[in-house]
PDB file of C-alpha atoms in Angstrom:
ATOM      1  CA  UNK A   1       0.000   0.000   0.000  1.00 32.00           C
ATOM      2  CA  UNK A   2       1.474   3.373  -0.993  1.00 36.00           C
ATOM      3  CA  UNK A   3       1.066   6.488   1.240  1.00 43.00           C
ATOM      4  CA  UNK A   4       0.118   9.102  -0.785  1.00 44.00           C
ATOM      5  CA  UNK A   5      -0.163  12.668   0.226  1.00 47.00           C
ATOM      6  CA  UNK A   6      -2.533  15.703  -0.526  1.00 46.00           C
ATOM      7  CA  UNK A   7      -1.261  18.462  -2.881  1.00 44.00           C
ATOM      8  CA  UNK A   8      -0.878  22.031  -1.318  1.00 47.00           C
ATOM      9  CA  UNK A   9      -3.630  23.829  -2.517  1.00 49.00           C
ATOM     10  CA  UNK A  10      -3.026  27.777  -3.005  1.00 56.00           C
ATOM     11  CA  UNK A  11      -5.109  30.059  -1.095  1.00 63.00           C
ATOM     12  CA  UNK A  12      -6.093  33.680  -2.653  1.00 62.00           C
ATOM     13  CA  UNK A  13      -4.792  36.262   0.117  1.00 63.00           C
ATOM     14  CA  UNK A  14      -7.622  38.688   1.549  1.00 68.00           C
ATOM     15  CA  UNK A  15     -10.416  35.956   0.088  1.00 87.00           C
ATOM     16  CA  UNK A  16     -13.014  34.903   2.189  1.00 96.00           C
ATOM     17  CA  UNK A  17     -14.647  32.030   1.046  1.00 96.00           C
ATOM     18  CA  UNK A  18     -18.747  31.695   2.613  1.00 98.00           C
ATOM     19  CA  UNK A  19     -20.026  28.411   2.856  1.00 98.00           C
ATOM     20  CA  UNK A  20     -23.616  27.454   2.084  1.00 97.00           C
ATOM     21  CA  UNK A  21     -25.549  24.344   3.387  1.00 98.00           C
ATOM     22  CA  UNK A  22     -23.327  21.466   0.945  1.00 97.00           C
ATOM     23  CA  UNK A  23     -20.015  23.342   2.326  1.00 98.00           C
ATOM     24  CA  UNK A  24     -21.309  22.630   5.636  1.00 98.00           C
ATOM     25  CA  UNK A  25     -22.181  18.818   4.709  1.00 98.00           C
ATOM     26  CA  UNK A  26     -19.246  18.354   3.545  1.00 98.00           C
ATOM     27  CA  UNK A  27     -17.252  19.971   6.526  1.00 98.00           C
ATOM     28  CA  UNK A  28     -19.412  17.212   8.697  1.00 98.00           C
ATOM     29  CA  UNK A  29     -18.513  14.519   7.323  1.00 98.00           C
ATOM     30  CA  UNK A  30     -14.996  14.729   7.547  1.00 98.00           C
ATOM     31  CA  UNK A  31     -14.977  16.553  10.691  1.00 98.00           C
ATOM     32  CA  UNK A  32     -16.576  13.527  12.046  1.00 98.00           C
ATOM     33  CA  UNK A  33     -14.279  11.220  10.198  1.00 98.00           C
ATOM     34  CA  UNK A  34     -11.247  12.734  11.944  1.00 98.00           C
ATOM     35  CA  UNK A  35     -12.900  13.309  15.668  1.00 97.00           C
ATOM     36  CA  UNK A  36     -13.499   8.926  14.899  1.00 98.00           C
ATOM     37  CA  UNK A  37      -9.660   8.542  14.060  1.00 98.00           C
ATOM     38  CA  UNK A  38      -9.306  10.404  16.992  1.00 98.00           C
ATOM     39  CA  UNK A  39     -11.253   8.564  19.413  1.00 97.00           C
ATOM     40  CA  UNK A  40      -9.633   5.324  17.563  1.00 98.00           C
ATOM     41  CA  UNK A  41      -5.975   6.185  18.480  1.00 98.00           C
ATOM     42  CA  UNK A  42      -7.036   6.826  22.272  1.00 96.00           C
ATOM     43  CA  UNK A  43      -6.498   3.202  24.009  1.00 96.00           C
ATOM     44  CA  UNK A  44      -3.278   3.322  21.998  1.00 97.00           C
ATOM     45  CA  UNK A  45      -1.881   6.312  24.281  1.00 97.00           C
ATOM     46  CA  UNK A  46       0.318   4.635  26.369  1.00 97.00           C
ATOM     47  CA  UNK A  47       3.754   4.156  27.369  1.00 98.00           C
ATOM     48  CA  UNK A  48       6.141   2.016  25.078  1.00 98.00           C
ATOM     49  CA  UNK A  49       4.236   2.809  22.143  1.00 98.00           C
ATOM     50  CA  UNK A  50       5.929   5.003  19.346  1.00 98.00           C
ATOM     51  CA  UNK A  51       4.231   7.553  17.496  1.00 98.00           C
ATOM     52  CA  UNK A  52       5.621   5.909  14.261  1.00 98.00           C
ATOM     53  CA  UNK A  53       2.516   3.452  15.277  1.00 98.00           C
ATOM     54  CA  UNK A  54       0.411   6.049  15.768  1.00 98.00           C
ATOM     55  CA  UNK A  55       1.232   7.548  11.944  1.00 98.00           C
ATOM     56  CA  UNK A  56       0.684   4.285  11.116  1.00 98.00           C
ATOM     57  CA  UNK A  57      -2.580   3.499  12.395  1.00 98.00           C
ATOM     58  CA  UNK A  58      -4.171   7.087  11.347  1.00 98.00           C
ATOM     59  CA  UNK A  59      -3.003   6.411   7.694  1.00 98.00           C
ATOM     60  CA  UNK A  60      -4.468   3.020   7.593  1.00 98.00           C
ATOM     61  CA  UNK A  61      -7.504   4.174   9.459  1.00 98.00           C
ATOM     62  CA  UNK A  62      -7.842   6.898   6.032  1.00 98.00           C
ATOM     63  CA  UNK A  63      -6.921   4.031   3.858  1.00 98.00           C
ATOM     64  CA  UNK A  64      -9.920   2.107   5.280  1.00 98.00           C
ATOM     65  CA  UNK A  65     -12.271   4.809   5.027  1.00 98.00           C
ATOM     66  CA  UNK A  66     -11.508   6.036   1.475  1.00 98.00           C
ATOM     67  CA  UNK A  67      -9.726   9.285   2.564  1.00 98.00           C
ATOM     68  CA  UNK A  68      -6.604  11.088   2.631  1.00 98.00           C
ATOM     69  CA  UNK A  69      -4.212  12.622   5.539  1.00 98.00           C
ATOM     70  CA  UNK A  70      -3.913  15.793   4.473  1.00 98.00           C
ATOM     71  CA  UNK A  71      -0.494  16.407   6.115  1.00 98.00           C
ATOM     72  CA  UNK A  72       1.059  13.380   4.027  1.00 98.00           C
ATOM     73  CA  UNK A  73       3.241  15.203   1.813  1.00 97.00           C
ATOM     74  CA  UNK A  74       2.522  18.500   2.228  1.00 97.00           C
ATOM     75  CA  UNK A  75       4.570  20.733   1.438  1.00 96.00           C
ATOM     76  CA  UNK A  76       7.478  17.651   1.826  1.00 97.00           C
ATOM     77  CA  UNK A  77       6.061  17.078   5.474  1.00 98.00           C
ATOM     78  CA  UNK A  78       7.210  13.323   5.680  1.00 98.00           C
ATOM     79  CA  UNK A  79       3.906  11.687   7.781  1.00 98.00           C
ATOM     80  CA  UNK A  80       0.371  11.333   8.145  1.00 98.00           C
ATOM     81  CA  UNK A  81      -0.255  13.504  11.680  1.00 98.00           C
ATOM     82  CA  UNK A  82       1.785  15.362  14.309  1.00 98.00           C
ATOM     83  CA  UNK A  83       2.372  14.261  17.149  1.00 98.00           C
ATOM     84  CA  UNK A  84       3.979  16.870  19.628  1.00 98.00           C
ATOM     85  CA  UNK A  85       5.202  15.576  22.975  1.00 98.00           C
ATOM     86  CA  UNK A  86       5.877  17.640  26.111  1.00 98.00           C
ATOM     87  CA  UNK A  87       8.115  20.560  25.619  1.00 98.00           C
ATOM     88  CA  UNK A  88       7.260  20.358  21.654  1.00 98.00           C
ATOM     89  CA  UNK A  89       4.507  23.306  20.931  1.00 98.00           C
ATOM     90  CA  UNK A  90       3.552  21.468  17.051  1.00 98.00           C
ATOM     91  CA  UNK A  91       4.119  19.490  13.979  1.00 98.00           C
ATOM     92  CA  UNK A  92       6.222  16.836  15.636  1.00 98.00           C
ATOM     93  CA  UNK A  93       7.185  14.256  13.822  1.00 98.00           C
ATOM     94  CA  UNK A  94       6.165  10.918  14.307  1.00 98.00           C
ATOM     95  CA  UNK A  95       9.449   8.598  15.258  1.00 98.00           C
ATOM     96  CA  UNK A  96      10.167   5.581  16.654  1.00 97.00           C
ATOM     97  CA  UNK A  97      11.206   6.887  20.116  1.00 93.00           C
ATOM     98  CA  UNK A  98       8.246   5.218  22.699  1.00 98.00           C
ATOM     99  CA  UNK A  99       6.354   7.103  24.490  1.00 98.00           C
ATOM    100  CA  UNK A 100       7.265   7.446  28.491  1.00 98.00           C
ATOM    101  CA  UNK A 101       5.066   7.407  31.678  1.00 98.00           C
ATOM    102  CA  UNK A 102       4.032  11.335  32.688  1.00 97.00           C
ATOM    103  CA  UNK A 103       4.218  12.211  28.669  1.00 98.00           C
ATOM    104  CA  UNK A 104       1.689  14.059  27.454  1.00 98.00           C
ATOM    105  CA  UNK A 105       1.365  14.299  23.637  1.00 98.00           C
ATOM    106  CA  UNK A 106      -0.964  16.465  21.171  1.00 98.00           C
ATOM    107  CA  UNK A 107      -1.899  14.369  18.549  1.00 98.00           C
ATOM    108  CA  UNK A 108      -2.830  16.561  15.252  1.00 98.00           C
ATOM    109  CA  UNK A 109      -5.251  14.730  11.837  1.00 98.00           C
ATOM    110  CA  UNK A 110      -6.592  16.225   9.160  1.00 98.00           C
ATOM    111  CA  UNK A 111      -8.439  14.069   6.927  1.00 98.00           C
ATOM    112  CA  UNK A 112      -9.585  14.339   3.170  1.00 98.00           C
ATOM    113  CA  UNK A 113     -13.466  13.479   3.007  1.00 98.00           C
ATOM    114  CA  UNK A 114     -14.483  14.015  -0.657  1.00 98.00           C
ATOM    115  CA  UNK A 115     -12.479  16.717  -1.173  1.00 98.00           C
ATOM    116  CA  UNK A 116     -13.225  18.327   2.368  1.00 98.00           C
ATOM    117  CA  UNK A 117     -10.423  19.240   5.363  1.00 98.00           C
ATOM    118  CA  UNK A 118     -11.620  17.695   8.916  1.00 98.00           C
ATOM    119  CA  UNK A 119      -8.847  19.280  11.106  1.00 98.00           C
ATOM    120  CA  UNK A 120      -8.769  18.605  14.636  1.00 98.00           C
ATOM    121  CA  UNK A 121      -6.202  18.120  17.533  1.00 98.00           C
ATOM    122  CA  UNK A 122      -6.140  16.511  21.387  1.00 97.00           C
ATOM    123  CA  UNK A 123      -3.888  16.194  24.250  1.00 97.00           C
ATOM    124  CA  UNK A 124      -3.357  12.348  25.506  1.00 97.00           C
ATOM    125  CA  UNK A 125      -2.040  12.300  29.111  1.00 97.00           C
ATOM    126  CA  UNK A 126       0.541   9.004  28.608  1.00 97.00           C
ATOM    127  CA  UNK A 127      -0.089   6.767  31.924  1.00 96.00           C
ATOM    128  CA  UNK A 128       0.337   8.702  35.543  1.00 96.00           C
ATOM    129  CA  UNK A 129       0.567  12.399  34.205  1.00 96.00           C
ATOM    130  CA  UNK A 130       1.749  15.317  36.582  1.00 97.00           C
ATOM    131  CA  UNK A 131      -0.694  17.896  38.215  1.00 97.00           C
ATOM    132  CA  UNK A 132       1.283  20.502  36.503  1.00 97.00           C
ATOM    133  CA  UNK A 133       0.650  18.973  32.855  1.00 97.00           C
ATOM    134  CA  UNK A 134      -2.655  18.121  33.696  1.00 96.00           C
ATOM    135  CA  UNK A 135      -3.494  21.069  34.919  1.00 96.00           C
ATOM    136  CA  UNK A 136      -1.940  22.843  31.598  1.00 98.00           C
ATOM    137  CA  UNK A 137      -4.412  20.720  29.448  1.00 97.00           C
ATOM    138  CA  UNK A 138      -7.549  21.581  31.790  1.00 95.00           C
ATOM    139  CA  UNK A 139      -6.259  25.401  31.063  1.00 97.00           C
ATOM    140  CA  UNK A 140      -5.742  25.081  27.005  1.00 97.00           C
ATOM    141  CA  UNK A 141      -9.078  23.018  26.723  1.00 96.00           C
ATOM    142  CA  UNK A 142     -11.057  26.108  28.738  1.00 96.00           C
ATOM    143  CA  UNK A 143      -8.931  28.496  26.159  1.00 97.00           C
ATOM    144  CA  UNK A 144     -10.609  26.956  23.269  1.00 97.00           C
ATOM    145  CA  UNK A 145     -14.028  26.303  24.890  1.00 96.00           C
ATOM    146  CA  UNK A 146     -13.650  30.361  25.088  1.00 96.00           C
ATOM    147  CA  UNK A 147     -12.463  31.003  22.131  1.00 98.00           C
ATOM    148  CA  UNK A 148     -15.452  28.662  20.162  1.00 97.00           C
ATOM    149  CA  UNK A 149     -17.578  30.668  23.010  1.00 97.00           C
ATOM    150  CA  UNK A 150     -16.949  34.036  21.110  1.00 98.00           C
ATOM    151  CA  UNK A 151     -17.867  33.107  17.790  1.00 98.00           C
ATOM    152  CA  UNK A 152     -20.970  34.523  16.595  1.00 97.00           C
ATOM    153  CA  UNK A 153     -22.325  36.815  13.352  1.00 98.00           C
ATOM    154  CA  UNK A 154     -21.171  40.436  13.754  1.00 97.00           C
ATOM    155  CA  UNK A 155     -18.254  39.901  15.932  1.00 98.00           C
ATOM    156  CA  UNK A 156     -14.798  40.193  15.075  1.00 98.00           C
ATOM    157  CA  UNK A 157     -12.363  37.382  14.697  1.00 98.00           C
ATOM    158  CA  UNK A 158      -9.883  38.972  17.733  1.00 98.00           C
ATOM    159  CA  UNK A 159     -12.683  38.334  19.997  1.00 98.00           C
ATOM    160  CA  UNK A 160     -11.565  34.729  19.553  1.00 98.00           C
ATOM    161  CA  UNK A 161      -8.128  35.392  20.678  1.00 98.00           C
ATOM    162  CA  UNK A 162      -9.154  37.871  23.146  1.00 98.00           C
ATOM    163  CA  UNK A 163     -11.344  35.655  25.172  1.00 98.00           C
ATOM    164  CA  UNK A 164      -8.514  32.876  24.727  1.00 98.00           C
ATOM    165  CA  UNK A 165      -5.584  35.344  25.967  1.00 98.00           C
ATOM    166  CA  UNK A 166      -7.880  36.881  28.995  1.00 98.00           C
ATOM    167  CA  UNK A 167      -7.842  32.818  30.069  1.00 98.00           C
ATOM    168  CA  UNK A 168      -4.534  31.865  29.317  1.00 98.00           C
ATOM    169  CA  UNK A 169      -2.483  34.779  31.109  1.00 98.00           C
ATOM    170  CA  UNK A 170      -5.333  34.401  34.078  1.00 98.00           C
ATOM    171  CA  UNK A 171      -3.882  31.266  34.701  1.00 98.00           C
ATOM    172  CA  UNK A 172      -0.418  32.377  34.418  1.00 98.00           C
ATOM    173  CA  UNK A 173      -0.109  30.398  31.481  1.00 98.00           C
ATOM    174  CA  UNK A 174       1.079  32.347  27.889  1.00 98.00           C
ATOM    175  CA  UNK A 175      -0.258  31.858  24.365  1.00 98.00           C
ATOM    176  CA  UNK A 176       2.529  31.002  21.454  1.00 98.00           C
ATOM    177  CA  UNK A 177       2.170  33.444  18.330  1.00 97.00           C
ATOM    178  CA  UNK A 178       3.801  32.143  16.145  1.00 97.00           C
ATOM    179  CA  UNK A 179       1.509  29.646  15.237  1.00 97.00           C
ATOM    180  CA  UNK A 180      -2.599  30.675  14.243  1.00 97.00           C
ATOM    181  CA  UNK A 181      -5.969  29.418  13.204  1.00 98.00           C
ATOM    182  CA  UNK A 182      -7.085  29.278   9.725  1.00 97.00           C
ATOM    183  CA  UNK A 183      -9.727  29.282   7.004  1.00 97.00           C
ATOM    184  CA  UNK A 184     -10.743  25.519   5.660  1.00 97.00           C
ATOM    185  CA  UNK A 185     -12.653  23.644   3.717  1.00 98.00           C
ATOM    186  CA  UNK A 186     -11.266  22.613   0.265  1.00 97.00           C
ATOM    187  CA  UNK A 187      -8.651  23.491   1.135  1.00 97.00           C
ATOM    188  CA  UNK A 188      -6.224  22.940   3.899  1.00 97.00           C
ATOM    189  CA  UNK A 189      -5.126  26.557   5.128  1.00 96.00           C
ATOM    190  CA  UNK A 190      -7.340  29.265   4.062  1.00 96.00           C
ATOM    191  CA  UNK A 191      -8.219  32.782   4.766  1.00 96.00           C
ATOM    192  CA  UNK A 192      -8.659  34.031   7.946  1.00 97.00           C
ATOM    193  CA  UNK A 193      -5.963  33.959   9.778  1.00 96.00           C
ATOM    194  CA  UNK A 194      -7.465  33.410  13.347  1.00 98.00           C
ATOM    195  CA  UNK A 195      -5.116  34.655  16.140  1.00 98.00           C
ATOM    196  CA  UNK A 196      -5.424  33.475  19.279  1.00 98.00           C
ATOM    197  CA  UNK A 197      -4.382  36.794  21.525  1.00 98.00           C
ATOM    198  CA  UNK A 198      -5.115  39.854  20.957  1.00 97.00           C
ATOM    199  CA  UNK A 199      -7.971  42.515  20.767  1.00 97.00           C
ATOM    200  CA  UNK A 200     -11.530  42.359  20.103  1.00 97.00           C
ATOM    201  CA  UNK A 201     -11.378  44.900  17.841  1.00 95.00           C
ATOM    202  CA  UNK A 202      -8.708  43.266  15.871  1.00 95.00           C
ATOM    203  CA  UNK A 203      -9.407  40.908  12.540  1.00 96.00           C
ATOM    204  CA  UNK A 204     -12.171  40.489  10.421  1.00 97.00           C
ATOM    205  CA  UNK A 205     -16.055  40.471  10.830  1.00 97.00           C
ATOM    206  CA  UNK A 206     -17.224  37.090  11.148  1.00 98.00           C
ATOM    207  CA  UNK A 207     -20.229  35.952   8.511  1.00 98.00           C
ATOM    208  CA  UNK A 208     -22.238  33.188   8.675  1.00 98.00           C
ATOM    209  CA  UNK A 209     -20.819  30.392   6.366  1.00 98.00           C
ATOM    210  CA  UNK A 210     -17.190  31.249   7.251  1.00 98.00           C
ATOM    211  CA  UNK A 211     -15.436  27.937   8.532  1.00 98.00           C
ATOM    212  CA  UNK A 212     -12.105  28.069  10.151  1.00 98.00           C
ATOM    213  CA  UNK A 213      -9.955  26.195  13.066  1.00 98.00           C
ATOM    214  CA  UNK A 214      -9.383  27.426  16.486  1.00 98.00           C
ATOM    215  CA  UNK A 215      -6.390  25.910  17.850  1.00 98.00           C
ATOM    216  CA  UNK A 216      -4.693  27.688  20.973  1.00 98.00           C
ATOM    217  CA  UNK A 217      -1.042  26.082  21.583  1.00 98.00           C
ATOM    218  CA  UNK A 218      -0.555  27.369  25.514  1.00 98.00           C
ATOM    219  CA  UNK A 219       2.800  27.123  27.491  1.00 98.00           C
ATOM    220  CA  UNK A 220       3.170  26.992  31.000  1.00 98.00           C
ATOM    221  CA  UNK A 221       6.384  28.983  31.062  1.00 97.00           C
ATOM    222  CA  UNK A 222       7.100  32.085  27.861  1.00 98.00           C
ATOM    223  CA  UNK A 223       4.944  31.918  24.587  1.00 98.00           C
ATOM    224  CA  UNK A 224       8.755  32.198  22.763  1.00 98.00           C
ATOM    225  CA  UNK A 225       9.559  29.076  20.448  1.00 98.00           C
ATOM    226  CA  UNK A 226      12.121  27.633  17.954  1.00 98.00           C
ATOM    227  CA  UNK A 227      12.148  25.767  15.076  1.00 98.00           C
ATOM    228  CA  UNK A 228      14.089  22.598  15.071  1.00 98.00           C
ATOM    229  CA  UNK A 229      16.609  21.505  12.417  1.00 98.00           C
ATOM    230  CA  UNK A 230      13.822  19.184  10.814  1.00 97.00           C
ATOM    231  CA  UNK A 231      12.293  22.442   9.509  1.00 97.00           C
ATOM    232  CA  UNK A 232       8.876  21.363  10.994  1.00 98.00           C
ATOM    233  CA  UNK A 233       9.435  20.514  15.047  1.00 98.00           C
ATOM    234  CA  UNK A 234       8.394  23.989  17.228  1.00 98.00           C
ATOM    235  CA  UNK A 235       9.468  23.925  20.499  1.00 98.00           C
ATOM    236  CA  UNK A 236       9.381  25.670  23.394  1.00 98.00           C
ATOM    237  CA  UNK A 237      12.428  27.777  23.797  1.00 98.00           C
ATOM    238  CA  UNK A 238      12.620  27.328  27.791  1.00 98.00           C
ATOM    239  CA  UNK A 239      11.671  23.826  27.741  1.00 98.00           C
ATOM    240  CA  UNK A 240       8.056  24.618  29.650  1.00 98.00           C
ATOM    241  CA  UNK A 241       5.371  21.967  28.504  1.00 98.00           C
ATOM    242  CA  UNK A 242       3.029  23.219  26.305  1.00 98.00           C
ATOM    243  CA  UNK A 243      -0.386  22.045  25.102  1.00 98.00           C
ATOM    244  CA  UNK A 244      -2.707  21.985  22.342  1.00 98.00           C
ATOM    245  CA  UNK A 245      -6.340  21.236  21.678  1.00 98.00           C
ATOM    246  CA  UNK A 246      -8.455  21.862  18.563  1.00 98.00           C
ATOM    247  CA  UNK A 247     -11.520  21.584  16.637  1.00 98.00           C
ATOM    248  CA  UNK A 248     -12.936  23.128  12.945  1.00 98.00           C
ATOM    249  CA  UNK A 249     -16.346  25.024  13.260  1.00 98.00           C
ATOM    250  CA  UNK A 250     -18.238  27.048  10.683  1.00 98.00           C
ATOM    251  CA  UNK A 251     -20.008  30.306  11.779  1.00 98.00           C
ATOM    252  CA  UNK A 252     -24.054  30.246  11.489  1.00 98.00           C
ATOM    253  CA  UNK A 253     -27.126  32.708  12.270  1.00 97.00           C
ATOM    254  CA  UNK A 254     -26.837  32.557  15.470  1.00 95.00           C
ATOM    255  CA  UNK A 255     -23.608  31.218  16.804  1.00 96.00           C
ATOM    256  CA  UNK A 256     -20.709  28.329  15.258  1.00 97.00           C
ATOM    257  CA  UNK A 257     -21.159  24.744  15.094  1.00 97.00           C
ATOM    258  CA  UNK A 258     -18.361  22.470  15.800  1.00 97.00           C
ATOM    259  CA  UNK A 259     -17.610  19.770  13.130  1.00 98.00           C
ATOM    260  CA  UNK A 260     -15.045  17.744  14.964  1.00 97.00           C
ATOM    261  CA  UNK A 261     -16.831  16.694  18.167  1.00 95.00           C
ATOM    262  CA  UNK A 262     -16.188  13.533  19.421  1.00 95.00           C
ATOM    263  CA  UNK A 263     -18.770  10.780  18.449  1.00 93.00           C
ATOM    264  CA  UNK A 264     -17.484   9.097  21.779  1.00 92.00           C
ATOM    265  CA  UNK A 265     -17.326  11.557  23.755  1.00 90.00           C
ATOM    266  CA  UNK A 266     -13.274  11.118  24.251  1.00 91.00           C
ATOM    267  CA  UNK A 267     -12.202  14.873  23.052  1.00 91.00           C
ATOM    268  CA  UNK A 268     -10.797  15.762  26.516  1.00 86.00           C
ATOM    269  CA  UNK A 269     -12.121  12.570  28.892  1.00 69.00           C
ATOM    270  CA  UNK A 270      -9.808  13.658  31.631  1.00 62.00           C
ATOM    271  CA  UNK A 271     -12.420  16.782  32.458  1.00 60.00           C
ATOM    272  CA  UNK A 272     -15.612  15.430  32.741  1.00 51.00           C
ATOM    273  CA  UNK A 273     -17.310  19.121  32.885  1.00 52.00           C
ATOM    274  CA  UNK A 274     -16.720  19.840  29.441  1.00 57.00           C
ATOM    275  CA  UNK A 275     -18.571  22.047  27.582  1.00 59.00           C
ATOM    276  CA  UNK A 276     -18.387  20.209  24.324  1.00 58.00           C
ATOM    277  CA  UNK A 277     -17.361  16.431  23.775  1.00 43.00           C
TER     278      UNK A 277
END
């Protein structure tokens, strides 16, 4: 079986696309195709498994289901998802290093459904996980419960990363820029740019039928990062942990809806208030 990749797909700068009702079909079923894969890979989070397996299983999980990883290839990036352990912020490379007891690890998929991006990201807390780490994912899954919280018609896209700064730097936690949210759909990375600090005056007016990620990346210690020799693997520049969660959501009437909830309920099991599954 050959792993084939996704070509990068150009976006037009300053272009907005707006989605009608077959967008937003479209958006659903892949969202929920990833959020699955996702739910699949979570009795495999555990120590002494590599995240070359876990690259493994997500592109034979797409294989099965007639789709495509989206990162496989693109733009040369060698594997089918990211996974980003500990002190690495994103786009980690899968390996064959195992994961250890106390790891924590984002795991980032994007799946091709019919021509539509699903793009969606967890934390996995890797057997007996410190209070400090677990606290840091309890903080960056509230940071994108309040981001999602501020999307609605009328409002402007800083609101997002207002409401997830105001929470982040409450906790005395920071938020990375170097990294963003961005349009989807048909393509992978789109217009807007969604920032996740800032002011809530800043960006663009949202419109119903915009769709777009919200991803915060959070450290515990400065928002600073580097980029590895790899010319893919961010890291945290003091070595603080840092965590990720994220889902894809298109703006309606009245509010966003979320296309990468988890069918079994497994998006952050480790709070059991959530907001959202």
């Amino acid at each position: 079986m050959n792993q084939q990749g996704a070509e990068p797909a150009r976006r037009t700068p300053g272009a907005i696309k707006l989605h009608g009702p077959e967008g937003f079909e479209g958006m659903r079923k892949a969202g929920r195709l990833t959020a699955q894969c996702l739910d699949m890979l979570a009795p495999m989070v555990r120590p002494g498994v590599t995240t070359e397996a876990i690259d493994k299983a997500v592109f034979e999980f797409a294989m099965d289901h007639k789709a495509l990883p989206a990162t496989l290839n693109y733009h040369g990036y060698p594997k089918s998802c990211c996974t980003s352990i500990n002190h690495v912020v994103c786009h980690g490379i899968p390996a064959d290093k195992p994961l250890k007891d106390g790891d924590i690890v984002n795991i980032d998929v994007t799946l091709i459904v019919d021509g539509w991006h699903g793009d969606s990201s967890r934390m996995y807390g890797v057997g007996e996980v410190p209070r400090r780490a677990m606290r840091l994912m309890e903080i960056t899954y509230e940071c994108l419960a309040k981001g999602i919280a501020a999307v609605k018609p009328g409002a402007r896209t800083g609101a997002i990363g207002a409401a997830i700064q105001k929470h982040a730097e409450a906790e005395r936690c920071s938020v990375v820029r170097d990294f963003c949210g961005h349009g989807l759909g048909q393509l992978f990375h789109d217009e807007p740019n969604i920032l996740h600090f800032g002011s809530a005056n800043d960006g663009v007016e949202m419109r119903p039928g915009m769709i777009f990620t919200i991803e915060p990346m959070i450290n515990l210690g400065r928002p600073h990062v580097k980029i590895l020799g790899d010319g893919w693997t961010a890291v945290t520049r003091d070595r603080s942990l840092s965590a990720q969660f994220e889902h894809s959501i298109g703006v309606t009437e009245d509010g966003c809806e979320i296309f990468t909830l988890s069918p079994a309920g497994l998006f952050f099991p480790d709070k059991p208030d959530h907001p959202f599954a």
